[in-house]
Protein backbone atom coordinates (compact mmCIF):
# COMPACT_ATOMS: atom_id res chain seq x y z
CA UNK A 1 0.00 0.00 0.00
CA UNK A 2 1.32 3.41 -0.90
CA UNK A 3 0.95 6.30 1.49
CA UNK A 4 -0.20 9.82 0.75
CA UNK A 5 3.29 11.16 1.42
CA UNK A 6 4.72 8.77 -1.17
CA UNK A 7 2.14 9.88 -3.74
CA UNK A 8 2.93 13.54 -3.06
CA UNK A 9 6.66 12.88 -3.29
CA UNK A 10 6.14 11.23 -6.69
CA UNK A 11 4.17 14.32 -7.75
CA UNK A 12 6.94 16.66 -6.65
CA UNK A 13 9.60 14.59 -8.43
CA UNK A 14 7.50 14.49 -11.59
CA UNK A 15 7.07 18.26 -11.40
CA UNK A 16 10.81 18.67 -11.00
CA UNK A 17 11.55 16.36 -13.94
CA UNK A 18 9.09 18.02 -16.29
CA UNK A 19 10.30 21.43 -15.15
CA UNK A 20 13.85 20.43 -16.08
CA UNK A 21 12.65 19.29 -19.48
CA UNK A 22 10.78 22.56 -19.97
CA UNK A 23 13.84 24.61 -19.00
CA UNK A 24 15.93 22.58 -21.46
CA UNK A 25 14.00 24.34 -24.22
CA UNK A 26 15.31 27.71 -25.39
CA UNK A 27 12.12 29.74 -25.00
CA UNK A 28 11.23 28.53 -21.50
CA UNK A 29 14.78 29.02 -20.27
CA UNK A 30 14.86 32.54 -21.72
CA UNK A 31 11.50 33.40 -20.14
CA UNK A 32 12.68 32.19 -16.74
CA UNK A 33 16.26 33.50 -16.65
CA UNK A 34 16.29 36.33 -19.27
CA UNK A 35 19.22 34.72 -21.11
CA UNK A 36 19.67 31.82 -23.45
CA UNK A 37 20.97 28.45 -22.22
CA UNK A 38 24.27 27.04 -23.33
CA UNK A 39 24.11 23.74 -25.19
CA UNK A 40 25.64 22.00 -22.17
CA UNK A 41 22.98 23.45 -19.86
CA UNK A 42 20.23 22.40 -22.23
CA UNK A 43 21.53 18.84 -22.50
CA UNK A 44 22.12 18.64 -18.75
CA UNK A 45 18.58 19.76 -17.93
CA UNK A 46 17.12 17.38 -20.50
CA UNK A 47 18.95 14.31 -19.21
CA UNK A 48 18.40 15.29 -15.57
CA UNK A 49 14.68 15.41 -16.28
CA UNK A 50 14.74 11.94 -17.82
CA UNK A 51 16.77 10.61 -14.89
CA UNK A 52 14.32 11.96 -12.33
CA UNK A 53 11.37 10.60 -14.32
CA UNK A 54 13.01 7.17 -14.38
CA UNK A 55 13.60 7.33 -10.63
CA UNK A 56 10.01 8.32 -9.88
CA UNK A 57 8.68 5.54 -12.14
CA UNK A 58 10.93 3.05 -10.35
CA UNK A 59 9.65 4.21 -6.95
CA UNK A 60 6.04 3.84 -8.05
CA UNK A 61 6.66 0.32 -9.36
CA UNK A 62 8.64 -0.66 -6.29
CA UNK A 63 5.89 0.23 -3.85
CA UNK A 64 2.81 -0.77 -5.86
CA UNK A 65 3.95 -3.34 -8.38
CA UNK A 66 4.16 -2.96 -12.13
CA UNK A 67 0.46 -2.61 -12.98
CA UNK A 68 -0.71 -0.16 -10.31
CA UNK A 69 2.60 1.66 -10.20
CA UNK A 70 2.39 2.36 -13.93
CA UNK A 71 -1.18 3.62 -13.62
CA UNK A 72 -0.29 5.86 -10.68
CA UNK A 73 2.78 7.17 -12.49
CA UNK A 74 0.78 8.03 -15.61
CA UNK A 75 -1.84 9.92 -13.61
CA UNK A 76 0.68 11.79 -11.52
CA UNK A 77 2.74 12.63 -14.61
CA UNK A 78 -0.32 14.09 -16.32
CA UNK A 79 -1.12 16.30 -13.34
CA UNK A 80 2.50 17.40 -12.95
CA UNK A 81 2.62 18.23 -16.65
CA UNK A 82 -0.44 20.43 -16.26
CA UNK A 83 1.17 22.24 -13.33
CA UNK A 84 4.40 22.83 -15.28
CA UNK A 85 2.46 24.09 -18.30
CA UNK A 86 0.48 26.53 -16.18
CA UNK A 87 3.59 27.73 -14.35
CA UNK A 88 5.63 28.15 -17.54
CA UNK A 89 2.78 29.96 -19.27
CA UNK A 90 1.67 32.40 -16.59
CA UNK A 91 4.60 32.78 -14.16
CA UNK A 92 7.78 31.60 -15.92
CA UNK A 93 10.07 33.43 -13.47
CA UNK A 94 8.67 31.32 -10.62
CA UNK A 95 9.38 27.98 -12.31
CA UNK A 96 12.97 27.54 -11.00
CA UNK A 97 11.91 28.52 -7.48
CA UNK A 98 8.98 26.11 -7.48
CA UNK A 99 11.24 23.37 -8.82
CA UNK A 100 13.70 23.93 -5.96
CA UNK A 101 10.87 23.86 -3.44
CA UNK A 102 9.37 20.74 -4.94
CA UNK A 103 12.68 18.89 -4.79
CA UNK A 104 13.21 19.63 -1.10
CA UNK A 105 9.58 18.83 -0.32
CA UNK A 106 9.78 15.60 -2.31
CA UNK A 107 12.85 14.39 -0.44
CA UNK A 108 11.26 15.25 2.92
CA UNK A 109 8.06 13.42 1.99
CA UNK A 110 9.99 10.44 0.71
CA UNK A 111 11.71 9.99 4.05
CA UNK A 112 8.47 10.52 5.98
CA UNK A 113 6.58 7.80 4.09
PDB file of C-alpha atoms in Angstrom, residues 2-15 56 59 76 102-103 105-111 113:
ATOM      1  CA  UNK A   2       1.323   3.408  -0.896  1.00  0.00           C
ATOM      2  CA  UNK A   3       0.947   6.298   1.489  1.00  0.00           C
ATOM      3  CA  UNK A   4      -0.198   9.817   0.747  1.00  0.00           C
ATOM      4  CA  UNK A   5       3.286  11.163   1.419  1.00  0.00           C
ATOM      5  CA  UNK A   6       4.721   8.773  -1.173  1.00  0.00           C
ATOM      6  CA  UNK A   7       2.138   9.885  -3.742  1.00  0.00           C
ATOM      7  CA  UNK A   8       2.930  13.537  -3.063  1.00  0.00           C
ATOM      8  CA  UNK A   9       6.661  12.884  -3.294  1.00  0.00           C
ATOM      9  CA  UNK A  10       6.138  11.231  -6.691  1.00  0.00           C
ATOM     10  CA  UNK A  11       4.167  14.322  -7.752  1.00  0.00           C
ATOM     11  CA  UNK A  12       6.941  16.663  -6.652  1.00  0.00           C
ATOM     12  CA  UNK A  13       9.603  14.593  -8.428  1.00  0.00           C
ATOM     13  CA  UNK A  14       7.501  14.487 -11.590  1.00  0.00           C
ATOM     14  CA  UNK A  15       7.066  18.264 -11.402  1.00  0.00           C
ATOM     15  CA  UNK A  56      10.009   8.318  -9.880  1.00  0.00           C
ATOM     16  CA  UNK A  59       9.648   4.212  -6.949  1.00  0.00           C
ATOM     17  CA  UNK A  76       0.683  11.794 -11.522  1.00  0.00           C
ATOM     18  CA  UNK A 102       9.374  20.744  -4.935  1.00  0.00           C
ATOM     19  CA  UNK A 103      12.679  18.895  -4.786  1.00  0.00           C
ATOM     20  CA  UNK A 105       9.579  18.831  -0.317  1.00  0.00           C
ATOM     21  CA  UNK A 106       9.783  15.599  -2.310  1.00  0.00           C
ATOM     22  CA  UNK A 107      12.846  14.388  -0.440  1.00  0.00           C
ATOM     23  CA  UNK A 108      11.264  15.246   2.919  1.00  0.00           C
ATOM     24  CA  UNK A 109       8.057  13.423   1.990  1.00  0.00           C
ATOM     25  CA  UNK A 110       9.989  10.435   0.711  1.00  0.00           C
ATOM     26  CA  UNK A 111      11.709   9.990   4.052  1.00  0.00           C
ATOM     27  CA  UNK A 113       6.582   7.802   4.092  1.00  0.00           C
TER      28      UNK A 113
END
